[in-house]
Tab-separated table of C-alpha atoms in Angstrom:
chain	number	residue	atom	x	y	z
A	220	UNK	CA	-12.644	18.805	-9.128
A	221	UNK	CA	-12.872	16.423	-12.385
A	222	UNK	CA	-9.715	16.022	-13.437
A	223	UNK	CA	-8.810	14.567	-16.932
A	224	UNK	CA	-6.095	11.941	-16.525
A	225	UNK	CA	-3.273	10.493	-18.440
A	226	UNK	CA	-2.913	6.925	-19.867
A	227	UNK	CA	-1.094	4.974	-17.011
A	228	UNK	CA	1.864	2.568	-18.046
A	229	UNK	CA	2.880	0.295	-15.488
A	230	UNK	CA	6.371	-1.462	-15.794
A	231	UNK	CA	8.928	-3.259	-14.115
A	232	UNK	CA	12.407	-1.405	-13.321
A	233	UNK	CA	14.744	-1.350	-14.918
A	234	UNK	CA	13.146	0.719	-18.056
A	235	UNK	CA	13.307	0.505	-21.629
A	236	UNK	CA	12.467	2.560	-24.133
A	237	UNK	CA	9.527	0.762	-25.318
A	238	UNK	CA	6.125	1.244	-24.063
A	239	UNK	CA	4.771	-1.264	-21.747
A	240	UNK	CA	2.561	-4.156	-23.179
A	241	UNK	CA	-0.784	-3.550	-22.865
A	242	UNK	CA	-0.694	-6.508	-20.529
A	243	UNK	CA	0.754	-4.940	-17.675
A	244	UNK	CA	-2.165	-2.586	-16.600
A	245	UNK	CA	-4.575	-6.141	-17.191
A	246	UNK	CA	-1.853	-7.782	-14.933
A	247	UNK	CA	-2.147	-4.707	-12.286
A	248	UNK	CA	-5.874	-4.971	-12.251
A	249	UNK	CA	-6.365	-8.314	-11.261
A	250	UNK	CA	-3.378	-8.098	-8.934
A	251	UNK	CA	-5.495	-5.058	-7.563
A	252	UNK	CA	-8.623	-7.014	-7.419
A	253	UNK	CA	-6.581	-9.752	-5.282
A	254	UNK	CA	-6.065	-7.432	-2.660
A	255	UNK	CA	-9.442	-6.420	-2.751
A	256	UNK	CA	-10.427	-7.932	0.770
A	257	UNK	CA	-11.035	-10.944	1.448
A	258	UNK	CA	-12.312	-12.120	4.701
A	259	UNK	CA	-11.038	-15.810	5.424
A	260	UNK	CA	-8.552	-15.607	8.304
A	261	UNK	CA	-5.554	-17.195	6.673
A	262	UNK	CA	-5.570	-14.771	4.004
A	263	UNK	CA	-2.413	-14.885	1.461
A	264	UNK	CA	-1.792	-12.815	-1.249
A	265	UNK	CA	0.324	-14.263	-3.899
A	266	UNK	CA	2.663	-10.823	-4.300
A	267	UNK	CA	5.929	-10.851	-6.797
A	268	UNK	CA	7.919	-8.296	-4.119
A	269	UNK	CA	9.076	-6.114	-6.989
A	270	UNK	CA	9.436	-2.051	-7.432
A	271	UNK	CA	6.616	-1.121	-9.903
A	272	UNK	CA	6.714	2.737	-10.676
A	273	UNK	CA	3.912	5.058	-11.979
A	274	UNK	CA	4.663	6.484	-15.265
A	275	UNK	CA	2.158	9.525	-15.704
A	276	UNK	CA	1.854	10.328	-19.678
A	277	UNK	CA	0.304	13.632	-19.882
A	278	UNK	CA	0.401	17.130	-22.203
A	279	UNK	CA	2.424	18.852	-19.960
A	280	UNK	CA	6.050	19.054	-20.430
A	281	UNK	CA	7.035	16.832	-17.502
A	282	UNK	CA	5.400	14.697	-14.571
A	283	UNK	CA	5.201	17.227	-12.174
A	284	UNK	CA	2.634	16.400	-9.523
A	285	UNK	CA	1.530	16.900	-6.249
A	286	UNK	CA	3.502	15.202	-3.227
A	287	UNK	CA	1.926	12.539	-1.077
A	288	UNK	CA	2.564	13.617	3.004
A	289	UNK	CA	1.989	11.313	5.307
A	290	UNK	CA	1.784	11.717	9.739
A	291	UNK	CA	1.969	8.750	11.997
A	292	UNK	CA	2.551	8.519	15.049
A	293	UNK	CA	0.746	6.678	18.297
A	294	UNK	CA	-2.358	8.528	19.676
A	295	UNK	CA	-2.960	12.170	20.894
A	296	UNK	CA	0.622	12.757	19.440
A	297	UNK	CA	-0.677	15.796	17.279
A	298	UNK	CA	-1.277	14.025	13.731
A	299	UNK	CA	-4.271	16.388	13.496
A	300	UNK	CA	-3.553	19.038	14.584
A	301	UNK	CA	-0.308	19.336	12.741
A	302	UNK	CA	-2.194	18.242	9.487
A	303	UNK	CA	-4.069	21.313	9.942
A	304	UNK	CA	-1.633	23.422	10.147
A	305	UNK	CA	0.416	22.023	7.315
A	306	UNK	CA	-2.744	22.713	4.837
A	307	UNK	CA	-3.046	26.287	6.130
A	308	UNK	CA	0.398	27.083	5.715
A	309	UNK	CA	0.628	25.295	2.197
A	310	UNK	CA	-2.400	27.101	0.962
A	311	UNK	CA	-0.870	30.259	2.017
A	312	UNK	CA	1.536	29.864	-0.408
A	313	UNK	CA	-0.677	28.983	-3.217
A	314	UNK	CA	-0.012	25.349	-3.623
A	315	UNK	CA	-3.581	23.444	-4.282
A	316	UNK	CA	-3.381	20.841	-1.056
A	317	UNK	CA	-5.947	18.505	0.625
A	318	UNK	CA	-6.322	17.251	4.110
A	319	UNK	CA	-7.038	13.372	3.912
A	320	UNK	CA	-7.275	11.093	6.778
A	321	UNK	CA	-7.704	7.954	7.282
A	322	UNK	CA	-9.987	5.779	8.471
A	323	UNK	CA	-12.431	7.576	6.450
A	324	UNK	CA	-15.690	6.897	8.073
A	325	UNK	CA	-17.726	9.032	5.512
A	326	UNK	CA	-17.330	5.347	3.301
A	327	UNK	CA	-19.679	2.403	4.094
A	328	UNK	CA	-16.618	0.860	4.821
A	329	UNK	CA	-15.339	3.594	6.788
A	330	UNK	CA	-18.384	3.421	9.111
A	331	UNK	CA	-18.297	0.050	10.334
A	332	UNK	CA	-14.774	1.162	11.373
A	333	UNK	CA	-16.303	4.001	13.206
A	334	UNK	CA	-18.359	1.777	15.117
A	335	UNK	CA	-16.352	-0.298	16.149
A	336	UNK	CA	-13.624	2.265	17.458
A	337	UNK	CA	-16.180	3.914	19.027
A	338	UNK	CA	-16.730	0.037	20.583
A	339	UNK	CA	-20.537	0.261	19.718
A	340	UNK	CA	-19.319	-3.024	17.796
A	341	UNK	CA	-17.016	-6.396	18.267
A	342	UNK	CA	-15.151	-7.897	15.151
A	343	UNK	CA	-11.647	-10.051	15.041
A	344	UNK	CA	-8.798	-8.941	14.778
A	345	UNK	CA	-8.079	-10.259	11.410
A	346	UNK	CA	-11.725	-8.361	10.054
A	347	UNK	CA	-10.579	-5.733	11.065
A	348	UNK	CA	-7.270	-5.303	9.909
A	349	UNK	CA	-8.676	-5.878	6.220
A	350	UNK	CA	-11.591	-3.500	6.869
A	351	UNK	CA	-8.900	-0.883	7.416
A	352	UNK	CA	-6.965	-1.795	4.122
A	353	UNK	CA	-10.093	-1.698	2.234
A	354	UNK	CA	-11.030	2.191	3.200
A	355	UNK	CA	-7.494	2.936	2.230
A	356	UNK	CA	-7.797	0.888	-1.643
A	357	UNK	CA	-11.678	2.797	-1.682
A	358	UNK	CA	-9.462	6.334	-2.057
A	359	UNK	CA	-6.620	4.870	-4.069
A	360	UNK	CA	-7.133	5.439	-7.399
A	361	UNK	CA	-8.693	9.225	-6.464
A	362	UNK	CA	-5.457	9.702	-5.177
A	363	UNK	CA	-3.607	9.293	-7.879
A	364	UNK	CA	-5.870	11.155	-9.630
A	365	UNK	CA	-5.112	14.122	-7.391
A	366	UNK	CA	-1.451	13.864	-7.435
A	367	UNK	CA	-1.186	13.100	-11.008
A	368	UNK	CA	-2.897	17.013	-11.414
A	369	UNK	CA	-0.731	18.727	-9.121
A	370	UNK	CA	-2.368	18.409	-5.726
A	371	UNK	CA	-0.417	17.670	-2.703
A	372	UNK	CA	-2.225	15.153	0.113
A	373	UNK	CA	-1.606	15.558	3.652
A	374	UNK	CA	-3.103	12.199	5.087
A	375	UNK	CA	-2.990	11.713	8.485
A	376	UNK	CA	-2.320	7.949	9.234
A	377	UNK	CA	-2.014	5.550	6.788
A	378	UNK	CA	-1.588	1.665	5.955
A	379	UNK	CA	1.622	2.397	8.513
A	380	UNK	CA	-0.912	2.629	11.242
A	381	UNK	CA	-2.974	-0.487	10.013
A	382	UNK	CA	-0.227	-2.642	10.115
A	383	UNK	CA	1.688	-1.408	13.914
A	384	UNK	CA	-1.431	-0.958	15.310
A	385	UNK	CA	-2.452	-4.647	13.947
A	386	UNK	CA	0.617	-6.218	14.595
A	387	UNK	CA	1.016	-4.941	17.965
A	388	UNK	CA	-2.251	-7.480	18.486
A	389	UNK	CA	-0.017	-9.854	17.681
A	390	UNK	CA	-0.829	-10.658	13.798
A	391	UNK	CA	1.604	-11.684	11.921
A	392	UNK	CA	3.250	-8.179	10.201
A	393	UNK	CA	4.190	-9.878	6.952
A	394	UNK	CA	0.507	-10.701	6.826
A	395	UNK	CA	-0.489	-7.844	7.545
A	396	UNK	CA	1.291	-5.740	5.164
A	397	UNK	CA	0.081	-7.442	2.200
A	398	UNK	CA	-3.196	-6.259	1.689
A	399	UNK	CA	-1.355	-2.857	1.663
A	400	UNK	CA	0.525	-3.811	-1.031
A	401	UNK	CA	0.241	-2.039	-4.152
A	402	UNK	CA	-1.108	1.298	-2.638
A	403	UNK	CA	0.578	4.503	-3.528
A	404	UNK	CA	3.812	4.682	-1.618
A	405	UNK	CA	3.932	8.250	0.357
A	406	UNK	CA	6.640	10.897	-0.884
A	407	UNK	CA	7.362	11.669	2.920
A	408	UNK	CA	6.053	9.797	6.370
A	409	UNK	CA	6.651	12.555	8.742
A	410	UNK	CA	6.472	10.341	12.200
A	411	UNK	CA	5.575	12.781	15.433
A	412	UNK	CA	7.405	11.370	18.135
A	413	UNK	CA	6.252	10.701	21.757
A	414	UNK	CA	6.000	8.420	24.238
A	415	UNK	CA	3.194	6.791	25.215
A	416	UNK	CA	3.213	7.746	29.069
A	417	UNK	CA	3.423	11.574	27.972
A	418	UNK	CA	0.745	10.558	25.138
A	419	UNK	CA	-1.475	9.515	27.524
A	420	UNK	CA	-1.344	12.995	29.396
A	421	UNK	CA	-3.093	14.786	26.861
A	422	UNK	CA	-6.687	15.532	26.629
A	423	UNK	CA	-9.233	13.150	25.539
A	424	UNK	CA	-7.128	10.107	25.915
A	425	UNK	CA	-8.911	6.960	26.522
A	426	UNK	CA	-12.166	7.732	24.073
A	427	UNK	CA	-11.234	4.767	21.516
A	428	UNK	CA	-10.487	1.656	21.799
A	429	UNK	CA	-6.723	1.755	21.086
A	430	UNK	CA	-6.279	4.074	23.418
A	431	UNK	CA	-4.422	1.795	26.155
A	432	UNK	CA	-1.673	3.093	27.759
A	433	UNK	CA	0.339	-0.491	27.412
A	434	UNK	CA	-1.644	-1.421	23.874
A	435	UNK	CA	-0.005	1.970	22.302
A	436	UNK	CA	3.597	0.823	23.823
A	437	UNK	CA	3.288	-2.278	21.906
A	438	UNK	CA	2.352	0.072	18.502
A	439	UNK	CA	5.414	2.075	19.402
A	440	UNK	CA	7.381	-0.887	18.893
A	441	UNK	CA	5.779	-1.698	16.196
A	442	UNK	CA	6.946	1.523	14.664
A	443	UNK	CA	10.174	1.148	14.859
A	444	UNK	CA	10.188	-1.776	12.406
A	445	UNK	CA	8.009	0.072	9.575
A	446	UNK	CA	10.659	3.152	9.548
A	447	UNK	CA	12.187	3.303	6.168
A	448	UNK	CA	13.876	5.709	4.006
A	449	UNK	CA	10.904	8.298	3.510
A	450	UNK	CA	10.663	8.531	7.055
A	451	UNK	CA	11.855	11.997	8.918
A	452	UNK	CA	11.599	12.043	12.963
A	453	UNK	CA	10.056	14.602	14.816
A	454	UNK	CA	10.224	15.506	18.495
A	455	UNK	CA	6.118	15.801	19.162
A	456	UNK	CA	6.670	16.799	22.619
A	457	UNK	CA	8.008	20.554	21.246
A	458	UNK	CA	5.970	23.417	21.073
A	459	UNK	CA	3.672	23.170	18.364
A	460	UNK	CA	5.139	26.020	17.216
A	461	UNK	CA	8.592	24.595	17.147
A	462	UNK	CA	7.189	21.022	15.648
A	463	UNK	CA	5.165	23.175	12.593
A	464	UNK	CA	8.386	25.089	11.833
A	465	UNK	CA	9.986	22.033	11.161
A	466	UNK	CA	7.182	19.779	9.076
A	467	UNK	CA	6.990	22.760	7.056
A	468	UNK	CA	10.719	23.254	6.521
A	469	UNK	CA	10.478	19.450	5.586
A	470	UNK	CA	7.718	19.501	3.283
A	471	UNK	CA	8.246	22.427	1.043
A	472	UNK	CA	11.377	20.088	-0.103
A	473	UNK	CA	8.982	16.911	-0.938
A	474	UNK	CA	6.900	18.879	-2.666
A	475	UNK	CA	9.745	20.819	-4.881
A	476	UNK	CA	10.952	17.622	-5.776
A	477	UNK	CA	7.344	16.238	-6.826
A	478	UNK	CA	6.793	19.457	-8.784
A	479	UNK	CA	10.086	18.095	-10.857
A	480	UNK	CA	9.156	14.908	-11.763
A	481	UNK	CA	9.647	12.379	-8.867
A	482	UNK	CA	7.954	9.428	-10.102
A	483	UNK	CA	5.254	7.660	-7.916
A	484	UNK	CA	5.961	4.233	-6.630
A	485	UNK	CA	3.692	1.852	-4.948
A	486	UNK	CA	3.716	0.266	-1.504
A	487	UNK	CA	6.230	-2.420	0.106
A	488	UNK	CA	6.430	-3.864	-3.781
A	489	UNK	CA	10.259	-4.155	-3.326
């Protein structure tokens, strides 16, 4: 669906009554360009870690928008099944909603990632991390457009996965976060909590590169370090219907808040 998007002005908090200078948009474009991936191993990103809010100027009386909802967790925790159930539930209530998944294997970058995950190619750990990040940046503009048009997005894996898995390999967590800074911050992160041992008992485990018990234990530890105020921890060992009930209740509250004009924020800039 093609949507006409109003002008975006970015400004640093606290907000003032005056309009943001025109140079702000140019500065953001330059910063985003610096983030768009370099494959040099000791990459450093010159970010100023300040929170930035995306102000939506449109013809509506309020800044009503869709919610950005992310499902995270270990492999085989049930994210994909619950994403599908959430999609059907919200559609049934008449909400505009889409389900996305990262990595998006339909893009050129995503196809490289898919080959790597299927053990058909081998890449340096820094390189694959930057590819995962690039895959998310490929979709950032469309993501913002969808949200501002009122569409809620349910995302199966996001930046938290990228950082958790790469840091579990031994990469510096701060370095792993750097190329993710400036992506849209989720309104709600639903972390499906399950022990690595329980996840390993589920069907299909071990089909992809990262589905190894000892590695998943390290990923779980990395996730704990990434938890923030946007996270809701859900017991993924409960019956699937009980997990769904908890998710839908939390998601409905989030969607209502975003429809009232909750501002969009950018990830890890504060």
